[in-house]
Each structure stands twice: as structure tokens, then as C-alpha cells.
PDB file of C-alpha atoms in Angstrom:
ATOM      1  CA  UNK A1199      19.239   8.067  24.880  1.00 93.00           C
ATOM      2  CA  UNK A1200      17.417   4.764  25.410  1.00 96.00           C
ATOM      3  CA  UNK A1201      15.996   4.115  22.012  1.00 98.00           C
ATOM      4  CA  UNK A1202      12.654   1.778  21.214  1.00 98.00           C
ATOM      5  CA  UNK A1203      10.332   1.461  18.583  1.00 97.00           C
ATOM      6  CA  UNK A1204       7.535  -0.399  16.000  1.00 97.00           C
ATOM      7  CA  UNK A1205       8.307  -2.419  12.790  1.00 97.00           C
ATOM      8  CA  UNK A1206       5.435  -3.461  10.417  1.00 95.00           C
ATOM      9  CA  UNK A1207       3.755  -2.446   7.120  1.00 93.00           C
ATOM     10  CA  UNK A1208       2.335  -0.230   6.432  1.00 88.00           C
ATOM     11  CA  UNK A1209       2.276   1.847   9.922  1.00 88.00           C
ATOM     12  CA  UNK A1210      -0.200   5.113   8.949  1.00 74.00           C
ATOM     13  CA  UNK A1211      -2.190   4.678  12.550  1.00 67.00           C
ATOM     14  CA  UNK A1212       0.142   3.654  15.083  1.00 78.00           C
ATOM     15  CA  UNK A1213      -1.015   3.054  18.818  1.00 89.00           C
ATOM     16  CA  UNK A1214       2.454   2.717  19.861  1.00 94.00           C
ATOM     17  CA  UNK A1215       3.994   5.763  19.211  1.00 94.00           C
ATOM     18  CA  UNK A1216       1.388   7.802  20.703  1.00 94.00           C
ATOM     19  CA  UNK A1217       1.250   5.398  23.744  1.00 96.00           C
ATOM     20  CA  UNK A1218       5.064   5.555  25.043  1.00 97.00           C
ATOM     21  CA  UNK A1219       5.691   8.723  24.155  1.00 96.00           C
ATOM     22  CA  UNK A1220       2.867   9.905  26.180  1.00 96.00           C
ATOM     23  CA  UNK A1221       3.656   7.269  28.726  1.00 97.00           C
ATOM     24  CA  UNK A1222       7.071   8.981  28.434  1.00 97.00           C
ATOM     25  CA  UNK A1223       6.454  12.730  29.137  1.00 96.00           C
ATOM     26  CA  UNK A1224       3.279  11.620  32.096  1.00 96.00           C
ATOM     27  CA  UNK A1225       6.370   9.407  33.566  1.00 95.00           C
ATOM     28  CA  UNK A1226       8.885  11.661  33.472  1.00 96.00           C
ATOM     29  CA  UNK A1227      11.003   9.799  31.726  1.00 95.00           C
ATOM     30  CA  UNK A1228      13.501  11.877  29.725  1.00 91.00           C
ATOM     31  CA  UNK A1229      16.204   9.738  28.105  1.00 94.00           C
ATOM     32  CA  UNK A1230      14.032   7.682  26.165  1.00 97.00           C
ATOM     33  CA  UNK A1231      12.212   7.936  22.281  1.00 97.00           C
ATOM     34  CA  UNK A1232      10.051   5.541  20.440  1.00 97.00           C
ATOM     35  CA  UNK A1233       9.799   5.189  16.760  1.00 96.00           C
ATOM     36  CA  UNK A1234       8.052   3.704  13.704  1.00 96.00           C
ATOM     37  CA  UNK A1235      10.064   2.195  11.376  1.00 96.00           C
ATOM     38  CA  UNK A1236       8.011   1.137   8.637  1.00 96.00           C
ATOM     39  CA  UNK A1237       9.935  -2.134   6.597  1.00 96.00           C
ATOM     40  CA  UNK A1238       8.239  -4.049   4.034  1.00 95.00           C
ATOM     41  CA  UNK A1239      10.729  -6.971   4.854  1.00 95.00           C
ATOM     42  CA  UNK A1240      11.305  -8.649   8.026  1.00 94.00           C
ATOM     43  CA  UNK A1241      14.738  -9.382   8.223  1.00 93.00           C
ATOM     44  CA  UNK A1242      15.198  -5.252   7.439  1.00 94.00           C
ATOM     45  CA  UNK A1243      15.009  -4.763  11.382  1.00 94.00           C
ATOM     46  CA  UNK A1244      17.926  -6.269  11.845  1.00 95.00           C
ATOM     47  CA  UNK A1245      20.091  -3.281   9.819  1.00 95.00           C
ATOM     48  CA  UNK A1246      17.843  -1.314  12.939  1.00 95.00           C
ATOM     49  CA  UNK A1247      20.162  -2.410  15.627  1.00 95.00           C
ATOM     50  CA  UNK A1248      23.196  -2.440  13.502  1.00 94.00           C
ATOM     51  CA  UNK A1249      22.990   1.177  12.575  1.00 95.00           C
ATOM     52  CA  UNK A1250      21.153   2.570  15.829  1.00 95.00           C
ATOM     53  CA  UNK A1251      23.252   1.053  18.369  1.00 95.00           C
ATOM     54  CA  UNK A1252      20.967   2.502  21.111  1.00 96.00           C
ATOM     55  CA  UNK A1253      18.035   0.598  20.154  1.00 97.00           C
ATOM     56  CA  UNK A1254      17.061  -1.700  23.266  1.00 98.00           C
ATOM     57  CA  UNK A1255      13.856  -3.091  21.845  1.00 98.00           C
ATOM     58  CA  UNK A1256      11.211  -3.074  19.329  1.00 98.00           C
ATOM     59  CA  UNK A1257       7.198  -3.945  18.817  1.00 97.00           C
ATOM     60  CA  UNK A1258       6.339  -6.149  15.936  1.00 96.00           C
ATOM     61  CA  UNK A1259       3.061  -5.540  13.989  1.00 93.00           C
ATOM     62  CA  UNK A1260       1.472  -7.003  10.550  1.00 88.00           C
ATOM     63  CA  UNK A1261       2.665  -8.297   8.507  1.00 92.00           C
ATOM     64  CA  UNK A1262       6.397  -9.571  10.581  1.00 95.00           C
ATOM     65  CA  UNK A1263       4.823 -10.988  14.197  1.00 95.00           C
ATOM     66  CA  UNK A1264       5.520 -14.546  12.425  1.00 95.00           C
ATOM     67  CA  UNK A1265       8.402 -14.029   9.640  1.00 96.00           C
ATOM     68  CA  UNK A1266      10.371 -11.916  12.011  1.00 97.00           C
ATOM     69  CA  UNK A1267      10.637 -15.720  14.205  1.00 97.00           C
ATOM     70  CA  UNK A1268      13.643 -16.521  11.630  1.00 97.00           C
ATOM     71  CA  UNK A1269      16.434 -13.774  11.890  1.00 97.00           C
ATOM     72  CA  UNK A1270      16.455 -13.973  16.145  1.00 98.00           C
ATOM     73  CA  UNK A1271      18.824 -16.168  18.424  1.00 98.00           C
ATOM     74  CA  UNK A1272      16.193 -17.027  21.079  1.00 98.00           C
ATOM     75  CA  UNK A1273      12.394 -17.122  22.203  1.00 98.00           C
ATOM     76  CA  UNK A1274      11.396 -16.689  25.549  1.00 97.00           C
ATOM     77  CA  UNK A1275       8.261 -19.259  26.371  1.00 95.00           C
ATOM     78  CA  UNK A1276       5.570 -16.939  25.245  1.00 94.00           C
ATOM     79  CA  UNK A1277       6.730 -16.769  22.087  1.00 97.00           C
ATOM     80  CA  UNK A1278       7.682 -20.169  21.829  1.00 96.00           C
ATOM     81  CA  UNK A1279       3.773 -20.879  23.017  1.00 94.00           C
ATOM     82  CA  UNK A1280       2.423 -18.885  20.263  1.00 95.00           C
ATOM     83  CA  UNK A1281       4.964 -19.318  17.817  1.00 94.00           C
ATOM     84  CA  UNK A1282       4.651 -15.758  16.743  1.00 95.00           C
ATOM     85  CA  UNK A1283       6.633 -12.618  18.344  1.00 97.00           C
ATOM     86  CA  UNK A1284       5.475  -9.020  18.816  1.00 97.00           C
ATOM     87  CA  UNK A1285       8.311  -7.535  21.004  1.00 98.00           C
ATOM     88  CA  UNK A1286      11.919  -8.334  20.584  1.00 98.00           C
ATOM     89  CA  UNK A1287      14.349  -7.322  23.183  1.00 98.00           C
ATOM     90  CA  UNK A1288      18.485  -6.747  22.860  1.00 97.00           C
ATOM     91  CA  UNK A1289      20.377  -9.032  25.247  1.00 96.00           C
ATOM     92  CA  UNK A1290      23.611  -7.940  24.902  1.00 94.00           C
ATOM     93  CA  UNK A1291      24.825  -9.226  21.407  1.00 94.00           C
ATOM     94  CA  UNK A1292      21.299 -11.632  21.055  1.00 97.00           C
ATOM     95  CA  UNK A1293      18.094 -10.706  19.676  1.00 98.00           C
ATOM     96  CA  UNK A1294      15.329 -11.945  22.224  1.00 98.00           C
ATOM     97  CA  UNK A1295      11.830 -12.718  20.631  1.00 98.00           C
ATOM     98  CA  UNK A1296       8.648 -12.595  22.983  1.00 98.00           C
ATOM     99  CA  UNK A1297       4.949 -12.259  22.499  1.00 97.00           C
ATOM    100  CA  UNK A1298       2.769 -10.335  25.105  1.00 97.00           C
ATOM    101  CA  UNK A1299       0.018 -10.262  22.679  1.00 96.00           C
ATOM    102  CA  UNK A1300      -0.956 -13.245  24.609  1.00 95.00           C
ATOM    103  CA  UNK A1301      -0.709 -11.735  28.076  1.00 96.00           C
ATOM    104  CA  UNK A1302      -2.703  -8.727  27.064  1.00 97.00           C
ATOM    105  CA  UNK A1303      -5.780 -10.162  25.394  1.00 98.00           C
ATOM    106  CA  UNK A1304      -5.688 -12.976  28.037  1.00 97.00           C
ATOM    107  CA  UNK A1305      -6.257 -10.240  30.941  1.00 97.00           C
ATOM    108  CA  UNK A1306      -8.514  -8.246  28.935  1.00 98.00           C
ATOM    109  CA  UNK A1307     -10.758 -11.155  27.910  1.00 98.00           C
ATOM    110  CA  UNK A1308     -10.939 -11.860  31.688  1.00 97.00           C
ATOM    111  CA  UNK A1309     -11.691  -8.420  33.004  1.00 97.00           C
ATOM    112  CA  UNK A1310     -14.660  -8.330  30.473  1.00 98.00           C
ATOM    113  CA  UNK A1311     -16.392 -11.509  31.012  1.00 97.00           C
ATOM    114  CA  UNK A1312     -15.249 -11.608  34.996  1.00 97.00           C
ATOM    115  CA  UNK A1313     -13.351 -14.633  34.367  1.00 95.00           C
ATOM    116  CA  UNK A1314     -16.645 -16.404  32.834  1.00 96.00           C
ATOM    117  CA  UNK A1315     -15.273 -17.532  29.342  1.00 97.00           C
ATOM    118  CA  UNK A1316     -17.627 -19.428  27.089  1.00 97.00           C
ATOM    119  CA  UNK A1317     -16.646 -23.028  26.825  1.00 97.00           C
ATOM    120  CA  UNK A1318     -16.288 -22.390  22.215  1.00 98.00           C
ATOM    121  CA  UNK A1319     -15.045 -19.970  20.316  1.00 98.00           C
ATOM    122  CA  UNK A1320     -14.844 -18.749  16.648  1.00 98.00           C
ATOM    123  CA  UNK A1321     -11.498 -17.039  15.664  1.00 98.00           C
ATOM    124  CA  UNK A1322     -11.500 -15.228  12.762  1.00 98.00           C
ATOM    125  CA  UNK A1323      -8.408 -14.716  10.905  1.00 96.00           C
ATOM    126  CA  UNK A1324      -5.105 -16.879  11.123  1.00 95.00           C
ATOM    127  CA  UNK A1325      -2.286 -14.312  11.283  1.00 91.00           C
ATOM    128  CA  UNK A1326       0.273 -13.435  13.985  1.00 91.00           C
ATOM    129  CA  UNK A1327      -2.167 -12.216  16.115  1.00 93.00           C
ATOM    130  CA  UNK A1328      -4.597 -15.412  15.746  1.00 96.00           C
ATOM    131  CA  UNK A1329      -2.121 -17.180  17.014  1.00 95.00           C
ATOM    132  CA  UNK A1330      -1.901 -15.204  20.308  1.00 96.00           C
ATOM    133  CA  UNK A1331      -5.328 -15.498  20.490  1.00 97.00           C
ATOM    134  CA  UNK A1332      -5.997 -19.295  20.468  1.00 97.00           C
ATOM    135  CA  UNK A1333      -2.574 -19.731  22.242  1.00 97.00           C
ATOM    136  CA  UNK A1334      -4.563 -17.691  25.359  1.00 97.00           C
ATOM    137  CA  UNK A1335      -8.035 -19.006  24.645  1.00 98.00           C
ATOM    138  CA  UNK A1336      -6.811 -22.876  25.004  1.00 96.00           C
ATOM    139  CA  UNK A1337      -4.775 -22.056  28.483  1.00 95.00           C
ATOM    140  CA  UNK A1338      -8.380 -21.224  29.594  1.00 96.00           C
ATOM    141  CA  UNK A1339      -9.601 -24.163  28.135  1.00 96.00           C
ATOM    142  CA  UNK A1340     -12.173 -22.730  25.546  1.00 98.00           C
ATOM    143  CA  UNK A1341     -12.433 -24.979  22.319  1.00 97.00           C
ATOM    144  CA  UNK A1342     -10.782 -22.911  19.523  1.00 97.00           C
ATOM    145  CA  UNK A1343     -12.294 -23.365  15.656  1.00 96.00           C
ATOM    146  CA  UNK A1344     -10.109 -20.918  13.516  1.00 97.00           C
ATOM    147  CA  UNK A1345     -12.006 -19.012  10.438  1.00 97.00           C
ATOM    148  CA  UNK A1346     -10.506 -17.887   7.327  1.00 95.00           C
ATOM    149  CA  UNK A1347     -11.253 -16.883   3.499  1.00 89.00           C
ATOM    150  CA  UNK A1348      -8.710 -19.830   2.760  1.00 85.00           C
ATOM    151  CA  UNK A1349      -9.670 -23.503   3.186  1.00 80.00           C
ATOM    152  CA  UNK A1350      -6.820 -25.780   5.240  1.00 82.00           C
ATOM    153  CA  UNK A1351      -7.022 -28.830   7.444  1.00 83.00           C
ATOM    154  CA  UNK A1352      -8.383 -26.764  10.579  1.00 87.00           C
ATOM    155  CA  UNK A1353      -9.511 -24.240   9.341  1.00 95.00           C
ATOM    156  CA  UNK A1354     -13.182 -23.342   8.342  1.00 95.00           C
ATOM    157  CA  UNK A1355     -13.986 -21.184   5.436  1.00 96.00           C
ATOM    158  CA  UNK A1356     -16.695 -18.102   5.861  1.00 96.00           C
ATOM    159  CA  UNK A1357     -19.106 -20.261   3.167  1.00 95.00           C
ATOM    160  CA  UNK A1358     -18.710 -22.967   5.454  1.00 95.00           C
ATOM    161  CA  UNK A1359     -19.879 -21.305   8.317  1.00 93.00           C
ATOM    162  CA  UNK A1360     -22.890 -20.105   6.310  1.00 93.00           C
ATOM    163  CA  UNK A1361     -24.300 -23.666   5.750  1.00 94.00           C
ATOM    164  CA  UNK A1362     -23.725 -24.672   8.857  1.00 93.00           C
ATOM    165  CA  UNK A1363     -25.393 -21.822  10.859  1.00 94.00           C
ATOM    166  CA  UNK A1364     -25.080 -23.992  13.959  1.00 95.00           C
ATOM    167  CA  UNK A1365     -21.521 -23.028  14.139  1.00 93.00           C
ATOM    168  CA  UNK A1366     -22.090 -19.372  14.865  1.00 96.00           C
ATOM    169  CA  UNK A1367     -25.374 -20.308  17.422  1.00 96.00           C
ATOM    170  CA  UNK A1368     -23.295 -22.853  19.302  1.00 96.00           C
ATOM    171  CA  UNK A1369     -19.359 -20.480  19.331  1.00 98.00           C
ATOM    172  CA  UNK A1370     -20.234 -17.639  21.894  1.00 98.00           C
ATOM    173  CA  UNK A1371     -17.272 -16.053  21.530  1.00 98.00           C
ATOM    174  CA  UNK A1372     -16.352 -14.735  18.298  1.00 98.00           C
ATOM    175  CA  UNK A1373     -12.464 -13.120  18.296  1.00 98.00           C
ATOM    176  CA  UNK A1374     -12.076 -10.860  15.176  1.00 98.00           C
ATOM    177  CA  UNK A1375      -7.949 -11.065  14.793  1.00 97.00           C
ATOM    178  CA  UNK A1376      -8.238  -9.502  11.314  1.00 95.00           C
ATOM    179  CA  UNK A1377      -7.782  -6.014  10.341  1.00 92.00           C
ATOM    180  CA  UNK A1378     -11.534  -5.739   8.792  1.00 96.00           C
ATOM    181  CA  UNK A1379     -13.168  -2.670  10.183  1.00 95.00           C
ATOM    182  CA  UNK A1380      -9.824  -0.814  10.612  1.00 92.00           C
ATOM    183  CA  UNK A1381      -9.858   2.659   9.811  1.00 89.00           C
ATOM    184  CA  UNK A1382      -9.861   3.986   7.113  1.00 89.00           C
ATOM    185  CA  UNK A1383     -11.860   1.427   5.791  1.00 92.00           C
ATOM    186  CA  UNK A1384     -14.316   1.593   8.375  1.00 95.00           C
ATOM    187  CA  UNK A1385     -17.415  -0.181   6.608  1.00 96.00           C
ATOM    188  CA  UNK A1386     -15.768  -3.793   6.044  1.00 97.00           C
ATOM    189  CA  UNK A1387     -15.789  -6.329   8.562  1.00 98.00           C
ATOM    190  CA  UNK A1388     -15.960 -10.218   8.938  1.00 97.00           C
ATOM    191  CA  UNK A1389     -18.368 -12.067   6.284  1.00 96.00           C
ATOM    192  CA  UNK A1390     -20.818 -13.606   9.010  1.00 97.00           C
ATOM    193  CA  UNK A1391     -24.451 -14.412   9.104  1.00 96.00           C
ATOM    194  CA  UNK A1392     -25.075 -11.874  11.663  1.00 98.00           C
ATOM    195  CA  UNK A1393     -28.698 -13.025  12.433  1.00 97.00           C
ATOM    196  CA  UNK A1394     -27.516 -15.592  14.097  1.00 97.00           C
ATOM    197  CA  UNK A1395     -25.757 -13.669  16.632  1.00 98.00           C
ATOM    198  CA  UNK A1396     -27.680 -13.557  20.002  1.00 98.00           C
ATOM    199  CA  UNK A1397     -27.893 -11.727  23.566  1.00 98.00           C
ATOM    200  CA  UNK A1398     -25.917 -14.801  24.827  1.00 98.00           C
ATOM    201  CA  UNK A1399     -22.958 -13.927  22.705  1.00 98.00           C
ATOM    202  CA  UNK A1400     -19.630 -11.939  22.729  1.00 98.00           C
ATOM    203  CA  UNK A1401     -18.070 -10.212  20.244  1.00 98.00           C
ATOM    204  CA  UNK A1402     -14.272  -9.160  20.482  1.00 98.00           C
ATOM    205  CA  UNK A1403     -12.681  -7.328  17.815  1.00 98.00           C
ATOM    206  CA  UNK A1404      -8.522  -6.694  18.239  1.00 97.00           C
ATOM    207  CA  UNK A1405      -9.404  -3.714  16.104  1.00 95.00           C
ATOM    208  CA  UNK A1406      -9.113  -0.113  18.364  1.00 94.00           C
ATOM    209  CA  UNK A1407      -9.760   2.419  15.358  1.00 92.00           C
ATOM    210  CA  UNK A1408     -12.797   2.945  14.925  1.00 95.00           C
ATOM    211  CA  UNK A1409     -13.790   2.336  18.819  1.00 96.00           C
ATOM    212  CA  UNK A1410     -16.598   0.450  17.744  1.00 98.00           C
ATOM    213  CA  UNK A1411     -16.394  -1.512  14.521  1.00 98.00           C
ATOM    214  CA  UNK A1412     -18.545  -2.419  11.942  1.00 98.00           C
ATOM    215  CA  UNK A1413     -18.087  -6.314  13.501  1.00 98.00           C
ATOM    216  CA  UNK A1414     -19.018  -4.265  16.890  1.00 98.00           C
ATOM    217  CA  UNK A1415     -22.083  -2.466  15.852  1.00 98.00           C
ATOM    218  CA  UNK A1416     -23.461  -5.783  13.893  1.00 98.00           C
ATOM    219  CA  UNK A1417     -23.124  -7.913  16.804  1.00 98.00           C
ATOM    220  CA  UNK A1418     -24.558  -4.850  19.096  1.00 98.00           C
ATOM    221  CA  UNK A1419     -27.367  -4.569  17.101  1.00 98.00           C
ATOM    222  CA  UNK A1420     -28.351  -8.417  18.041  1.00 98.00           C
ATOM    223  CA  UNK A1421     -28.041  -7.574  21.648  1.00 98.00           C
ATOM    224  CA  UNK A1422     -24.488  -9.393  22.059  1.00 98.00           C
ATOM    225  CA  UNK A1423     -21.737  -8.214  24.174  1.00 98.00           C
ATOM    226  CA  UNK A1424     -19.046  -6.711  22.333  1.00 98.00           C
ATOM    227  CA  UNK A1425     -15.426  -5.494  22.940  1.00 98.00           C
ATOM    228  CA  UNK A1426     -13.007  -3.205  21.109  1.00 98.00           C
ATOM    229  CA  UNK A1427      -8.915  -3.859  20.941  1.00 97.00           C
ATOM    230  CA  UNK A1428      -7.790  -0.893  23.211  1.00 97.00           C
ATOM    231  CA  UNK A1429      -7.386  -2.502  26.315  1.00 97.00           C
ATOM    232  CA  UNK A1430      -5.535  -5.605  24.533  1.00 97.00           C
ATOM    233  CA  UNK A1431      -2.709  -3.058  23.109  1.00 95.00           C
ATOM    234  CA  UNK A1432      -2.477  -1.134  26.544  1.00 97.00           C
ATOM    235  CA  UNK A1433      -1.751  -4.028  28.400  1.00 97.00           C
ATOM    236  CA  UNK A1434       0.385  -5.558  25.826  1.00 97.00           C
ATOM    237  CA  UNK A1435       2.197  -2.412  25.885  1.00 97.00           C
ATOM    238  CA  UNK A1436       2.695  -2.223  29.052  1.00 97.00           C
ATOM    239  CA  UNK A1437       3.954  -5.669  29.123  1.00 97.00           C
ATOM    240  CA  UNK A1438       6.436  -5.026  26.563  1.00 98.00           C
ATOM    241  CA  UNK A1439       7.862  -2.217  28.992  1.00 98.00           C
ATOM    242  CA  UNK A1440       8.518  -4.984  31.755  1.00 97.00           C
ATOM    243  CA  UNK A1441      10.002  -6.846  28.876  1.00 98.00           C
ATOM    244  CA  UNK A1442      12.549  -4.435  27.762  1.00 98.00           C
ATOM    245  CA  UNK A1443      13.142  -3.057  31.469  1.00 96.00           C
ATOM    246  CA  UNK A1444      13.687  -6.345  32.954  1.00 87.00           C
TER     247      UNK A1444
END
């Protein structure tokens, strides 16, 4: 039995199991099973391979796309590029890190805007997934400024966007990376000045549960264009499939 699975905390709604499996049974594909394996710890998942010798691969979620980087013998590029890792591969007796986070919201991102990206963008959040984000949005050359609650270097502060409105008016992309808006807690989401959000702008959200977000429907409601996380996590998926089956 080929064995595969997800590692993160905590893992209550899980796209991934639902996804392979399914992709599983429509494919025919009998001698394979995917798992969650909730760990509070990164370097847990290693004990995974040790005591399920059949395990070929895993997906990486919060909070271990980053810490996980540590306890593996190699990166392919992508991760190196992003310098996080959401799918980790077993090559013989090495541990393989690779990121396809990248490649999915990349393609998706395209697809939506037919290849027209706006020339700024605002990305909230600074996590594993962030990093994926920017990684993709400076290969198409859009100018990146990252957003978080905490103040660094390069990195803006939500109060800081709010006295300088000019930020949001001038960033037509805004990439929610957070987990704001997630169900269950449906009514948070990202502490803009949503006002200043206009026809001319997009909204994505890596957020799939709820379909539409709270950071959706606010951004909606100003007549921007806005896009959900589904696509991002189906293509990523299927990515990590060419990964492990490489």
C-alpha cells in the first residue's frame, strides 16, 4: 500500500484528505491511502516515516511549511525559492523538501486575471504561505509590500496602512495569506479600510472555507474582483502528485 498524507496543527477541515482520496477512488487507484496526521511539533513527522515505512510523501500545512525546512537533507529549487516547504517527498533514505504552493497560486492568479497582473500588491500575512506568495508574485514582476499585525524592517503594520490610505488605492492586488475568515470563524477577516477598495481592484483570499470570505464579500461589496483559495489547493495538489510520482 502506497501510503501519503498531511502534517499541521490543528487539521479539523482538511482539503487534502477529501481531495486524494476522492482523486483515488475517480482514478482507480487502489493501492494507495492518504492521511492526517495532526503534530504540534515539526520535527514529529520524522517518527512518520520511521514507523510507517510505506509512507512515500507528505503535505505540510500551518503552522510547519517553514520549521519543517530544518529536519530534511535537501530542497529542490522551489523550495529553496520560497524558503518554505509544503510537500516533502522520500528519496530512498533522504527526505526531499519542495513547495508547489508557488506553482499553484502562480497558475491560478494567471487564469483569473488572463495573465494581466497589476504592477503592486499588498500581501497580508507573513507565514509559510506568504512566502509562496511573494516568491510567485516577484517572478511576474509585481512589486510586493508584505502586511502584518507585527512591525519589522519590511513589513507594514495594519495602523500603518490606515494613515496612509494611499497604500490600499495605489496596491490592486491584495493577497490574503492568513487564515482570517476561515471557518469556523467565519466573521473575522483582514483589518483594512475597506472604503478604499475600488472596481479596479482584486481581492485574493488563500482561504477555501467559507467559498466566499468575509475579506471576499467586503471587497465585493466595493465592486472589486475577488477570488477564493480552491483553485490554489487543487493545483497545488495536483502538483504534489507529480512530485511524489516522479
Amino acid at each position: 500500500m502506497r501510503k501519503f498524507g498531511l502534517i499541521g496543527f490543528p487539521l479539523s477541515h482538511s482539503f487534502s484528505k477529501k481531495y486524494f482520496t476522492e482523486k483515488f477512488t475517480k482514478g482507480g487507484i487502489k493501492n494507495a491511502s492518504y492521511e492526517l496526521y495532526p503534530i504540534e511539533k515539526a520535527s514529529e513527522f520524522l517518527k512518520l516515516f520511521q514507523s510507517n515505512p510505506e509512507l512515500e510523501g507528505i503535505n505540510v500545512t500551518i503552522p510547519h511549511k517553514e520549521t519543517v525546512v530544518q529536519y530534511l537533507d535537501e530542497l529542490d529549487d522551489s523550495a529553496k525559492k520560497v524558503g518554505a516547504v509544503n510537500v516533502i517527498r522520500k528519496e530512498g533514505d533522504k527526505l526531499v523538501g519542495y513547495n508547489s504552493d508557488f506553482y499553484g497560486f502562480s497558475q491560478s492568479l494567471e487564469d483569473f486575471t488572463d495573465g494581466k497582473i497589476p504592477e503592486r500588491a499588498l500581501v497580508l500575512g507573513t507565514g509559510g504561505a506568504s512566502k509562496a506568495v511573494v516568491a510567485a508574485l516577484k517572478m511576474m514582476n509585481c512589486k510586493v509590500t508584505l502586511v502584518s499585525r507585527a512591525k519589522s524592517k519590511e513589513v507594514l503594520t495594519y495602523e500603518e496602512l490606515k494613515k496612509n490610505p494611499d497604500f490600499v488605492k495605489e496596491n490592486l492586488l491584495i493577497v490574503n495569506t492568513t487564515p482570517l475568515g476561515m471557518s469556523p470563524n467565519v466573521e473575522s477577516k483582514p483589518d483594512l479600510d475597506y472604503s478604499l477598495i475600488s472596481s479596479d481592484h482584486i481581492l485574493f483570499d488563500l482561504v477555501y472555507n467559507p467559498s466566499e470570505s468575509t475579506f471576499m464579500k467586503e471587497g465585493k461589496a466595493q465592486g472589486a474582483k475577488v477570488k477564493n483559495g480552491y483553485q490554489m489547493l487543487v493545483m497545488q495538489a495536483e502538483r504534489a502528485w507529480e512530485i511524489w510520482n516522479n
